[in-house]
Amino acid sequence: NQPDIHVPFMFNFGDAPWLTQKWVNEILTKETVQYYGTHEKWDEPYTGRIYKADPEGYIPEMDDDEGTMSGWFVLSSMGMYPVLVGDPVFQLSTPIFDKIMIRLANQKTFTIVTENFSNTSYYIKSATLNGEPFNQSYITHDQIVNGGTLVIRTSTEPNKEWGRGVE
């Protein structure tokens, strides 16, 4: 199930991380038109957000599959997603929160700060990790557990140079 939930992050691998930022933001925050449920095409399509802040939480007939969809939402909202299971690398997108603090088991804290984010300003303009320029469309587990601060500055226009050409 959900074999395609990593797809919005694949643009990071294709030298187009701004498209990852666009599509992850669309999925997290915008309305969609859904024609199919779990078993068949609906007579009338559902129009609305995929994820909602209410007890139902999702579009009709969508289930969480042991936390898969919730996990996708939480990590993607934080601006990161582990595309390859077992690989200690998280692909980056734009967080939808101003500040995220992750308290780590080693007593350190990893903080993600998003500057200038809005419903129209969701493209990564630039980033710094611990005060140094950061031009990678991914972050490693080791970089996170070392603690520190990732600052992401956003813009209404994509920076088509940020995060490109990095292995």
XYZ file of N, CA and C in Angstrom:
501
model
N 0.830 -1.197 0.000
C 0.000 0.000 0.000
C 0.872 1.258 0.000
N 0.322 2.346 -0.461
C 1.003 3.641 -0.529
C 2.394 3.549 -1.176
N 2.510 2.858 -2.320
C 3.832 2.750 -2.932
C 4.338 4.053 -3.535
N 3.488 5.064 -3.561
C 3.875 6.296 -4.243
C 4.052 7.499 -3.321
N 4.039 7.308 -2.008
C 4.081 8.476 -1.124
C 5.432 9.197 -1.149
N 6.452 8.562 -1.670
C 7.765 9.204 -1.779
C 7.899 10.062 -3.043
N 6.969 9.911 -3.972
C 7.106 10.528 -5.295
C 7.332 12.043 -5.267
N 6.637 12.828 -4.429
C 6.900 14.272 -4.464
C 8.353 14.637 -4.145
N 9.048 13.757 -3.454
C 10.441 14.030 -3.083
C 11.438 13.593 -4.160
N 10.971 12.894 -5.171
C 11.877 12.396 -6.205
C 12.484 13.513 -7.053
N 11.837 14.673 -7.101
C 12.402 15.793 -7.859
C 13.755 16.225 -7.290
N 13.986 15.971 -5.999
C 15.299 16.281 -5.415
C 16.403 15.500 -6.123
N 16.091 14.284 -6.553
C 17.079 13.448 -7.233
C 17.238 13.847 -8.699
N 16.267 14.562 -9.239
C 16.284 14.959 -10.643
C 16.735 16.384 -10.860
N 17.448 16.936 -9.894
C 17.989 18.294 -10.001
C 16.906 19.363 -10.105
N 15.738 19.088 -9.524
C 14.640 20.065 -9.526
C 13.971 20.115 -8.153
N 14.736 20.421 -7.083
C 14.141 20.404 -5.747
C 12.992 21.393 -5.570
N 12.949 22.449 -6.376
C 11.829 23.393 -6.272
C 10.507 22.709 -6.604
N 10.541 21.658 -7.432
C 9.305 20.920 -7.722
C 8.896 20.051 -6.533
N 9.865 19.515 -5.800
C 9.530 18.834 -4.543
C 8.835 19.808 -3.609
N 9.387 21.009 -3.467
C 8.796 22.017 -2.577
C 7.369 22.354 -3.008
N 7.150 22.505 -4.295
C 5.818 22.832 -4.819
C 4.818 21.717 -4.527
N 5.167 20.478 -4.880
C 4.195 19.388 -4.767
C 3.959 18.956 -3.327
N 4.981 18.971 -2.493
C 4.753 18.654 -1.075
C 3.831 19.704 -0.463
N 4.063 20.971 -0.771
C 3.191 22.032 -0.262
C 1.758 21.855 -0.760
N 1.592 21.507 -2.026
C 0.247 21.267 -2.580
C -0.469 20.176 -1.784
N 0.216 19.063 -1.550
C -0.400 17.937 -0.844
C -0.741 18.309 0.592
N 0.151 19.026 1.254
C -0.061 19.373 2.660
C -1.130 20.437 2.869
N -1.233 21.411 1.972
C -2.019 22.605 2.299
C -3.136 22.978 1.330
N -3.185 22.388 0.162
C -4.148 22.836 -0.848
C -5.288 21.830 -1.039
N -6.372 22.317 -1.639
C -7.492 21.438 -1.979
C -7.130 20.576 -3.179
N -7.763 19.405 -3.242
C -7.563 18.479 -4.340
C -8.927 17.946 -4.773
N -8.975 17.349 -5.923
C -10.182 16.670 -6.384
C -9.846 15.190 -6.445
N -10.581 14.379 -5.693
C -10.324 12.945 -5.594
C -11.513 12.184 -6.167
N -11.263 11.339 -7.157
C -12.329 10.591 -7.820
C -12.472 9.161 -7.321
N -11.431 8.635 -6.687
C -11.445 7.227 -6.309
C -11.338 7.050 -4.807
N -12.063 6.054 -4.310
C -11.971 5.660 -2.924
C -11.132 4.403 -2.824
N -11.316 3.678 -1.753
C -10.542 2.466 -1.523
C -10.832 1.390 -2.562
N -12.075 1.315 -3.006
C -12.460 0.180 -3.842
C -12.920 0.534 -5.252
N -13.367 1.747 -5.477
C -13.929 2.058 -6.789
C -14.027 3.565 -6.999
N -14.409 3.933 -8.221
C -14.608 5.348 -8.537
C -15.918 5.814 -7.908
N -15.874 7.008 -7.314
C -17.075 7.559 -6.696
C -17.982 8.181 -7.750
N -19.276 8.239 -7.431
C -20.224 8.916 -8.315
C -19.933 10.410 -8.367
N -19.615 10.995 -7.226
C -19.275 12.417 -7.127
C -17.875 12.544 -6.527
N -16.994 13.324 -7.137
C -15.641 13.453 -6.580
C -15.638 14.232 -5.268
N -14.647 13.930 -4.445
C -14.404 14.687 -3.221
C -13.517 15.874 -3.589
N -13.883 17.052 -3.120
C -13.054 18.241 -3.292
C -12.740 18.793 -1.912
N -11.472 18.916 -1.599
C -11.053 19.427 -0.297
C -9.611 19.056 -0.026
N -9.165 19.368 1.171
C -7.793 19.047 1.564
C -7.662 17.561 1.856
N -6.507 17.005 1.562
C -6.241 15.602 1.873
C -6.142 15.423 3.380
N -5.394 16.294 4.037
C -5.217 16.250 5.485
C -5.998 17.391 6.103
N -6.774 17.074 7.161
C -7.616 18.085 7.805
C -7.396 18.056 9.313
N -7.565 19.195 9.950
C -7.414 19.300 11.402
C -8.758 19.031 12.069
N -9.216 17.791 11.981
C -10.432 17.372 12.675
C -10.340 15.875 12.950
N -11.270 15.323 13.743
C -11.166 13.910 14.108
C -11.124 12.951 12.917
N -11.769 13.301 11.815
C -11.727 12.441 10.632
C -10.335 12.475 9.998
N -9.719 13.631 9.976
C -8.326 13.765 9.588
C -7.973 13.663 8.121
N -8.656 12.814 7.373
C -8.271 12.541 5.992
C -9.471 12.645 5.055
N -9.177 12.529 3.754
C -10.258 12.470 2.776
C -11.061 11.188 3.006
N -12.312 11.118 2.514
C -13.139 9.926 2.723
C -12.437 8.651 2.256
N -12.589 7.604 3.030
C -12.083 6.252 2.785
C -10.569 6.111 2.912
N -9.853 7.182 3.179
C -8.404 7.074 3.357
C -8.142 6.504 4.745
N -7.261 5.519 4.829
C -6.919 5.011 6.155
C -5.438 5.230 6.415
N -5.069 5.091 7.665
C -3.725 5.449 8.106
C -2.710 4.331 7.920
N -3.175 3.102 7.703
C -2.279 1.961 7.507
C -1.122 1.943 8.501
N -1.471 1.740 9.760
C -0.479 1.614 10.832
C 0.389 2.859 10.982
N -0.158 4.010 10.686
C 0.560 5.260 10.881
C 1.331 5.755 9.679
N 1.238 5.050 8.560
C 1.991 5.451 7.370
C 1.639 6.853 6.914
N 0.354 7.132 6.778
C -0.063 8.435 6.259
C 0.167 9.543 7.293
N -0.042 9.230 8.570
C 0.258 10.214 9.618
C 1.746 10.526 9.647
N 2.558 9.480 9.541
C 4.008 9.664 9.528
C 4.457 10.514 8.349
N 3.862 10.249 7.179
C 4.191 11.058 6.004
C 3.856 12.523 6.269
N 2.667 12.770 6.824
C 2.240 14.144 7.081
C 3.165 14.833 8.088
N 3.471 14.156 9.182
C 4.311 14.771 10.221
C 5.692 15.110 9.666
N 6.341 14.142 9.040
C 7.690 14.391 8.518
C 7.683 15.423 7.392
N 6.726 15.311 6.482
C 6.658 16.272 5.373
C 6.360 17.673 5.880
N 5.530 17.790 6.910
C 5.247 19.099 7.514
C 6.497 19.700 8.141
N 7.403 18.831 8.576
C 8.673 19.279 9.146
C 9.702 19.582 8.055
N 9.347 19.277 6.801
C 10.234 19.567 5.681
C 11.248 18.492 5.381
N 10.970 17.253 5.790
C 11.918 16.169 5.531
C 11.176 14.848 5.360
N 11.794 13.937 4.595
C 11.186 12.620 4.411
C 12.269 11.606 4.043
N 12.237 10.408 4.684
C 13.214 9.366 4.370
C 12.733 8.542 3.171
N 13.180 8.882 1.988
C 12.691 8.232 0.771
C 13.075 6.760 0.713
N 14.285 6.423 1.111
C 14.779 5.055 1.017
C 14.894 4.459 2.417
N 14.045 3.498 2.711
C 14.034 2.870 4.033
C 15.415 2.291 4.337
N 15.922 2.596 5.519
C 17.221 2.090 5.939
C 18.387 2.995 5.589
N 18.175 3.956 4.691
C 19.224 4.913 4.341
C 19.096 6.097 5.294
N 20.140 6.445 6.026
C 20.034 7.507 7.033
C 20.072 8.915 6.434
N 19.224 9.140 5.433
C 19.174 10.417 4.727
C 17.719 10.847 4.599
N 17.467 12.123 4.854
C 16.130 12.695 4.712
C 16.156 13.700 3.571
N 15.256 13.547 2.615
C 15.109 14.538 1.547
C 14.398 15.750 2.123
N 14.812 16.943 1.707
C 14.257 18.169 2.269
C 13.210 18.802 1.365
N 12.260 19.428 2.015
C 11.271 20.284 1.379
C 11.082 21.470 2.319
N 9.991 22.202 2.174
C 9.770 23.379 3.012
C 8.881 23.035 4.198
N 9.340 23.247 5.422
C 8.475 23.033 6.587
C 7.297 24.008 6.566
N 6.175 23.583 7.128
C 5.016 24.476 7.203
C 4.904 25.130 8.578
N 5.890 24.913 9.419
C 5.920 25.508 10.756
C 7.041 26.545 10.831
N 6.852 27.561 11.677
C 7.889 28.579 11.869
C 9.108 28.023 12.592
N 8.865 27.132 13.563
C 9.968 26.594 14.359
C 9.611 25.189 14.830
N 10.566 24.290 14.666
C 10.418 22.904 15.101
C 11.638 22.581 15.951
N 11.408 22.051 17.149
C 12.521 21.650 18.008
C 12.423 20.149 18.248
N 13.475 19.432 17.874
C 13.537 17.988 18.069
C 14.510 17.726 19.207
N 13.997 17.233 20.315
C 14.855 16.901 21.457
C 15.369 15.479 21.247
N 16.665 15.346 21.185
C 17.303 14.088 20.825
C 17.683 13.270 22.055
N 17.852 11.971 21.853
C 18.204 11.072 22.952
C 19.558 11.419 23.564
N 20.437 12.053 22.806
C 21.764 12.420 23.310
C 21.761 13.758 24.054
N 20.567 14.236 24.404
C 20.370 15.480 25.148
C 20.599 16.738 24.310
N 20.866 16.575 23.023
C 21.012 17.723 22.135
C 19.650 18.061 21.529
N 19.581 19.205 20.878
C 18.357 19.630 20.202
C 18.693 19.995 18.766
N 17.858 19.528 17.852
C 17.960 19.954 16.459
C 16.754 20.837 16.184
N 17.009 22.068 15.759
C 15.949 23.050 15.532
C 15.872 23.382 14.048
N 14.649 23.446 13.551
C 14.406 23.874 12.173
C 13.605 25.166 12.249
N 14.128 26.217 11.651
C 13.460 27.519 11.624
C 13.101 27.823 10.172
N 11.851 28.188 9.949
C 11.405 28.564 8.608
C 11.075 30.047 8.612
N 11.754 30.792 7.768
C 11.541 32.241 7.698
C 10.755 32.601 6.444
N 9.726 33.426 6.611
C 8.948 33.999 5.516
C 7.943 33.025 4.898
N 7.667 31.883 5.518
C 6.725 30.918 4.947
C 5.305 31.478 4.971
N 4.584 31.262 3.878
C 3.157 31.596 3.801
C 2.529 30.697 2.743
N 1.240 30.899 2.488
C 0.591 30.057 1.482
C 1.106 30.338 0.069
N 1.837 31.425 -0.124
C 2.438 31.705 -1.433
C 3.967 31.717 -1.395
N 4.556 31.743 -0.221
C 6.012 31.783 -0.079
C 6.491 30.460 0.511
N 6.624 29.456 -0.349
C 6.997 28.118 0.114
C 8.185 27.525 -0.646
N 8.795 28.310 -1.513
C 9.997 27.837 -2.199
C 11.225 28.191 -1.363
N 12.179 27.261 -1.284
C 13.393 27.531 -0.521
C 14.275 28.498 -1.307
N 14.514 29.654 -0.704
C 15.390 30.676 -1.294
C 16.838 30.385 -0.931
N 17.054 30.051 0.365
C 18.392 29.732 0.858
C 18.250 29.019 2.193
N 19.352 28.443 2.637
C 19.347 27.754 3.931
C 20.730 27.844 4.561
N 20.736 27.744 5.889
C 21.994 27.636 6.625
C 21.856 26.494 7.628
N 22.956 25.816 7.878
C 23.024 24.798 8.921
C 24.107 25.248 9.887
N 23.691 25.538 11.112
C 24.603 26.041 12.142
C 25.362 27.285 11.668
N 24.642 28.163 10.971
C 25.206 29.431 10.531
C 25.992 29.391 9.234
N 26.216 28.203 8.690
C 26.975 28.055 7.443
C 26.007 27.830 6.282
N 26.310 28.362 5.094
C 25.439 28.123 3.937
C 25.199 26.625 3.727
N 23.964 26.278 3.427
C 23.567 24.874 3.254
C 22.817 24.768 1.934
N 23.421 24.106 0.965
C 22.854 24.034 -0.378
C 22.546 22.600 -0.788
N 22.173 21.772 0.169
C 21.833 20.376 -0.105
C 20.322 20.205 -0.026
N 19.782 19.366 -0.898
C 18.350 19.070 -0.844
C 18.074 17.866 0.054
N 19.040 17.519 0.884
C 18.882 16.424 1.840
C 19.692 16.746 3.090
N 19.368 16.035 4.168
C 20.143 16.144 5.398
C 20.317 14.732 5.943
N 21.482 14.458 6.528
C 21.742 13.113 7.036
C 21.301 12.979 8.495
N 21.107 11.745 8.893
C 20.771 11.444 10.283
C 21.864 11.970 11.208
N 23.127 11.772 10.822
C 24.241 12.261 11.645
C 24.193 13.778 11.820
N 23.868 14.509 10.761
C 23.773 15.967 10.883
C 22.676 16.363 11.865
N 21.589 15.614 11.872
C 20.488 15.905 12.796
C 20.895 15.588 14.231
N 21.440 14.376 14.472
C 21.745 13.980 15.852
C 22.933 14.738 16.439
N 23.701 15.415 15.617
C 24.748 16.293 16.146
C 24.162 17.553 16.761
N 22.863 17.774 16.536
C 22.208 18.961 17.067
C 22.533 20.181 16.226
N 21.878 21.268 16.544
C 22.134 22.506 15.820
C 20.859 23.091 15.258
N 21.034 24.005 14.303
C 19.894 24.728 13.749
C 19.980 24.787 12.232
N 18.903 24.374 11.597
C 18.726 24.514 10.160
C 17.746 25.659 9.945
N 18.186 26.701 9.259
C 17.317 27.837 8.950
C 17.009 27.791 7.461
N 15.716 27.792 7.140
C 15.262 27.778 5.750
C 14.534 29.086 5.476
N 15.026 29.832 4.496
C 14.381 31.085 4.086
C 13.580 30.808 2.821
N 12.329 31.253 2.803
C 11.464 30.957 1.673
C 11.168 32.192 0.834
N 10.626 31.929 -0.351
C 10.300 32.979 -1.305
C 9.075 32.558 -2.110
N 8.460 33.526 -2.761
C 7.326 33.214 -3.638
C 7.789 32.656 -4.979
N 9.055 32.834 -5.299
C 9.625 32.344 -6.558
C 10.636 31.243 -6.269
N 10.658 30.188 -7.077
C 11.633 29.123 -6.838
C 13.064 29.575 -7.103
N 13.970 29.155 -6.243
C 15.399 29.329 -6.485
C 15.849 28.037 -7.161
N 15.986 28.074 -8.458
C 16.279 26.859 -9.222
C 17.733 26.419 -9.114
N 18.526 27.141 -8.336
C 19.914 26.746 -8.091
C 20.077 26.057 -6.736
N 19.184 26.359 -5.770
C 19.333 25.788 -4.433
C 19.141 24.269 -4.485
N 20.067 23.547 -3.875
C 19.944 22.103 -3.722
C 20.229 21.283 -4.962
N 20.703 21.903 -6.017
C 20.980 21.174 -7.261
C 22.414 20.672 -7.295
N 22.601 19.575 -8.033
C 23.942 19.087 -8.301
C 24.669 18.534 -7.102
N 23.933 18.120 -6.093
C 24.553 17.572 -4.887
C 24.291 16.075 -4.862
N 25.332 15.280 -4.643
C 25.167 13.826 -4.610
C 24.746 13.364 -3.247
